[in-house]
Amino acid sequence: RQLAVKPAAQSGKFSKVFDEVLGGSPRGASLYDVGVGLRLRHEATRKFDYIATKPPHEALHNEFVTSGAVLSEFRAAKDNGDLPPLYWNHPAVKSSPTVDVIPFCIYLDGVAFGRGENCLGFWCYWLFSKQRHLVAVLRKSELCSCSCRGWCSVEPIWNMLAWSVCALQSGTYPSARHDLLPWRESDAARGPMSASPFGFKACCLFIK
């Protein structure tokens, strides 16, 4: 009922009502811009443009703060000996024996939408959590086609993920952007958080 709109309403009205029900639009989500190479229909050549992403360290830290289950489930698994050897042999775990180093995963998969259209999605999640966080989405029809087989589109996402994984492993917010460029206007809340501690450390255990 909350999402109901008259059938004769303009298409833009549906999106407006949807944002009102959710309590905000994606533009107000303080997302992180990543510049990628794209092949856009209205452009004659490859174009580098920014797409909105949610870095893993921000998504996972937010869940850690809002849900006490992450730390309790990790400690329970640790006490019960349920963690695999891969965890205990991880360099981040070996270098911080007295600190909680919580394992997380990165997941990639293709998702079909519309007719004959697909996108590549990137997710992250705590190993003991059922909540997945969407990190980035690349439309397959817009992947770069400069003989790189899409690498110009995907490689910047990998760089951002590596930057975020390093932040989680160090236990502090990054002090600069992943591309070493100045903070953008959309990063207004990130600059003051530079080098702030998470209160935990984390390690990427699986990339699926």
Short mmCIF file of C-alpha atoms in Angstrom, two decimals:
data_model
loop_
_atom_site.label_atom_id
_atom_site.label_comp_id
_atom_site.label_asym_id
_atom_site.label_seq_id
_atom_site.Cartn_x
_atom_site.Cartn_y
_atom_site.Cartn_z
CA ARG A 1 0.00 0.00 0.00
CA GLN A 2 2.80 2.41 0.78
CA LEU A 3 4.29 1.91 -2.69
CA ALA A 4 0.96 2.26 -4.50
CA VAL A 5 0.82 4.87 -7.27
CA LYS A 6 -1.95 5.54 -9.75
CA PRO A 7 -1.40 3.55 -12.98
CA ALA A 8 -1.63 6.75 -15.04
CA ALA A 9 1.11 8.48 -13.03
CA GLN A 10 4.35 9.49 -14.73
CA SER A 11 7.17 6.95 -14.46
CA GLY A 12 9.27 9.34 -12.38
CA LYS A 13 6.59 9.36 -9.67
CA PHE A 14 7.20 5.69 -8.86
CA SER A 15 10.86 6.26 -8.04
CA LYS A 16 10.01 9.28 -5.88
CA VAL A 17 7.45 7.31 -3.86
CA PHE A 18 9.90 4.41 -3.50
CA ASP A 19 12.55 6.76 -2.07
CA GLU A 20 10.03 8.27 0.35
CA VAL A 21 9.06 4.82 1.65
CA LEU A 22 12.71 3.82 2.13
CA GLY A 23 13.50 7.11 3.82
CA GLY A 24 16.00 8.43 1.28
CA SER A 25 17.48 8.02 -2.17
CA PRO A 26 20.79 6.39 -3.23
CA ARG A 27 22.21 9.90 -3.76
CA GLY A 28 22.05 10.47 -0.02
CA ALA A 29 23.80 7.22 0.92
CA SER A 30 27.33 8.72 1.00
CA LEU A 31 28.60 6.21 -1.55
CA TYR A 32 32.21 6.00 -2.70
CA ASP A 33 32.99 7.01 -6.30
CA VAL A 34 35.32 4.79 -8.34
CA GLY A 35 36.46 5.81 -11.82
CA VAL A 36 36.16 2.95 -14.34
CA GLY A 37 36.44 2.54 -18.09
CA LEU A 38 33.02 2.15 -19.71
CA ARG A 39 31.55 1.65 -23.15
CA LEU A 40 28.42 3.79 -23.20
CA ARG A 41 25.91 3.72 -26.02
CA HIS A 42 25.90 7.47 -26.52
CA GLU A 43 29.72 7.69 -26.60
CA ALA A 44 31.80 6.90 -29.70
CA THR A 45 34.84 5.77 -27.72
CA ARG A 46 35.67 4.38 -24.32
CA LYS A 47 34.90 6.77 -21.48
CA PHE A 48 36.19 6.91 -17.92
CA ASP A 49 33.35 7.70 -15.57
CA TYR A 50 32.59 7.33 -11.87
CA ILE A 51 30.28 4.67 -10.48
CA ALA A 52 28.93 4.55 -6.93
CA THR A 53 30.25 1.81 -4.62
CA LYS A 54 30.13 0.85 -0.95
CA PRO A 55 33.63 -0.15 0.24
CA PRO A 56 33.71 -3.35 2.33
CA HIS A 57 35.32 -1.66 5.32
CA GLU A 58 32.42 0.79 5.57
CA ALA A 59 29.69 -1.81 5.11
CA LEU A 60 31.24 -4.35 7.48
CA HIS A 61 32.10 -1.76 10.12
CA ASN A 62 28.52 -0.51 10.06
CA GLU A 63 27.16 -4.04 10.61
CA PHE A 64 29.71 -4.62 13.38
CA VAL A 65 28.57 -1.47 15.18
CA THR A 66 24.83 -2.03 14.75
CA SER A 67 24.84 -5.77 15.45
CA GLY A 68 26.55 -7.36 18.42
CA ALA A 69 26.19 -10.81 16.85
CA VAL A 70 29.27 -10.44 14.63
CA LEU A 71 31.79 -10.44 17.47
CA SER A 72 29.94 -12.94 19.65
CA GLU A 73 29.56 -15.47 16.81
CA PHE A 74 33.21 -15.10 15.88
CA ARG A 75 34.40 -15.64 19.47
CA ALA A 76 32.10 -18.64 19.86
CA ALA A 77 33.50 -20.24 16.70
CA LYS A 78 37.03 -19.44 17.87
CA ASP A 79 36.47 -21.01 21.29
CA ASN A 80 34.83 -24.09 19.73
CA GLY A 81 37.70 -24.64 17.29
CA ASP A 82 35.45 -24.14 14.24
CA LEU A 83 37.87 -21.87 12.36
CA PRO A 84 39.76 -23.58 9.48
CA PRO A 85 43.58 -23.77 9.24
CA LEU A 86 43.39 -21.15 6.48
CA TYR A 87 42.35 -18.65 9.13
CA TRP A 88 45.11 -19.47 11.62
CA ASN A 89 47.75 -19.33 8.86
CA HIS A 90 46.59 -15.92 7.62
CA PRO A 91 49.36 -13.27 8.01
CA ALA A 92 46.91 -10.82 9.62
CA VAL A 93 46.02 -13.38 12.30
CA LYS A 94 49.61 -14.37 12.98
CA SER A 95 50.72 -10.75 13.33
CA SER A 96 47.95 -9.86 15.81
CA PRO A 97 47.63 -12.78 18.25
CA THR A 98 45.98 -10.67 20.99
CA VAL A 99 43.47 -8.85 18.76
CA ASP A 100 40.13 -10.03 17.37
CA VAL A 101 40.76 -10.59 13.64
CA ILE A 102 37.35 -11.37 12.20
CA PRO A 103 37.19 -13.24 8.86
CA PHE A 104 35.10 -11.96 5.97
CA CYS A 105 34.49 -12.97 2.36
CA ILE A 106 34.15 -11.27 -1.03
CA TYR A 107 31.69 -12.70 -3.50
CA LEU A 108 31.23 -12.04 -7.23
CA ASP A 109 28.45 -13.24 -9.48
CA GLY A 110 26.52 -12.38 -12.59
CA VAL A 111 22.93 -11.22 -12.15
CA ALA A 112 20.35 -11.17 -14.93
CA PHE A 113 17.90 -8.29 -15.16
CA GLY A 114 15.54 -7.22 -17.89
CA ARG A 115 15.59 -8.98 -21.24
CA GLY A 116 19.00 -10.27 -22.27
CA GLU A 117 20.83 -7.96 -19.89
CA ASN A 118 23.26 -8.93 -17.15
CA CYS A 119 25.41 -7.21 -14.59
CA LEU A 120 28.42 -8.22 -12.53
CA GLY A 121 27.86 -7.78 -8.80
CA PHE A 122 30.43 -7.58 -5.99
CA TRP A 123 29.39 -8.39 -2.41
CA CYS A 124 31.10 -8.74 0.96
CA TYR A 125 29.95 -10.39 4.18
CA TRP A 126 31.23 -11.54 7.54
CA LEU A 127 31.98 -15.27 7.56
CA PHE A 128 29.43 -15.91 10.33
CA SER A 129 26.80 -13.46 9.10
CA LYS A 130 23.91 -14.08 6.74
CA GLN A 131 23.83 -10.44 5.67
CA ARG A 132 25.45 -9.64 2.34
CA HIS A 133 26.49 -6.09 1.49
CA LEU A 134 26.44 -4.95 -2.13
CA VAL A 135 29.78 -3.31 -2.93
CA ALA A 136 29.61 -2.51 -6.65
CA VAL A 137 27.70 -3.27 -9.83
CA LEU A 138 29.00 -3.24 -13.41
CA ARG A 139 26.60 -3.57 -16.30
CA LYS A 140 28.04 -6.15 -18.69
CA SER A 141 26.87 -4.28 -21.79
CA GLU A 142 28.89 -1.27 -20.59
CA LEU A 143 32.15 -3.09 -19.85
CA CYS A 144 35.15 -1.63 -21.66
CA SER A 145 35.77 -3.21 -25.09
CA CYS A 146 39.17 -1.77 -26.03
CA SER A 147 40.56 -5.34 -26.50
CA CYS A 148 41.02 -5.51 -22.70
CA ARG A 149 38.07 -7.93 -22.31
CA GLY A 150 36.53 -5.67 -19.67
CA TRP A 151 39.70 -5.23 -17.61
CA CYS A 152 39.56 -1.41 -17.75
CA SER A 153 36.19 -1.65 -15.99
CA VAL A 154 36.96 -4.38 -13.46
CA GLU A 155 40.56 -3.50 -12.49
CA PRO A 156 39.63 -0.23 -10.68
CA ILE A 157 37.09 -2.19 -8.62
CA TRP A 158 39.82 -4.68 -7.65
CA ASN A 159 42.05 -1.76 -6.64
CA MET A 160 39.29 -0.34 -4.45
CA LEU A 161 38.69 -3.77 -2.89
CA ALA A 162 42.43 -4.21 -2.17
CA TRP A 163 42.51 -0.75 -0.56
CA SER A 164 39.49 -1.61 1.59
CA VAL A 165 40.86 -5.04 2.57
CA CYS A 166 44.11 -3.39 3.71
CA ALA A 167 42.09 -0.96 5.83
CA LEU A 168 40.23 -3.83 7.49
CA GLN A 169 43.48 -5.70 8.08
CA SER A 170 45.08 -2.64 9.71
CA GLY A 171 41.95 -1.92 11.76
CA THR A 172 41.76 1.76 10.77
CA TYR A 173 39.95 3.91 8.25
CA PRO A 174 42.03 4.82 5.15
CA SER A 175 43.86 8.14 5.21
CA ALA A 176 43.56 8.62 1.43
CA ARG A 177 41.49 7.45 -1.52
CA HIS A 178 42.32 4.16 -3.23
CA ASP A 179 43.58 6.01 -6.33
CA LEU A 180 45.67 8.45 -4.23
CA LEU A 181 43.67 11.37 -5.65
CA PRO A 182 42.30 14.11 -3.36
CA TRP A 183 39.09 13.36 -1.49
CA ARG A 184 36.06 14.08 -3.66
CA GLU A 185 33.04 16.14 -2.68
CA SER A 186 31.14 12.91 -1.95
CA ASP A 187 33.90 11.96 0.55
CA ALA A 188 33.09 14.80 2.95
CA ALA A 189 32.57 12.37 5.84
CA ARG A 190 35.60 10.22 5.00
CA GLY A 191 38.38 12.77 5.39
CA PRO A 192 37.72 13.39 9.12
CA MET A 193 37.62 9.60 9.69
CA SER A 194 41.19 9.11 8.42
CA ALA A 195 43.21 6.72 10.60
CA SER A 196 40.29 6.30 13.04
CA PRO A 197 40.26 2.81 14.59
CA PHE A 198 37.49 0.30 13.87
CA GLY A 199 37.81 -1.41 17.24
CA PHE A 200 38.71 -4.68 15.51
CA LYS A 201 40.78 -6.11 12.67
CA ALA A 202 39.58 -8.31 9.83
CA CYS A 203 41.03 -10.60 7.19
CA CYS A 204 39.68 -11.66 3.82
CA LEU A 205 39.45 -15.43 4.03
CA PHE A 206 37.66 -16.32 0.78
CA ILE A 207 37.05 -14.72 -2.61
CA LYS A 208 34.27 -16.65 -4.29
#
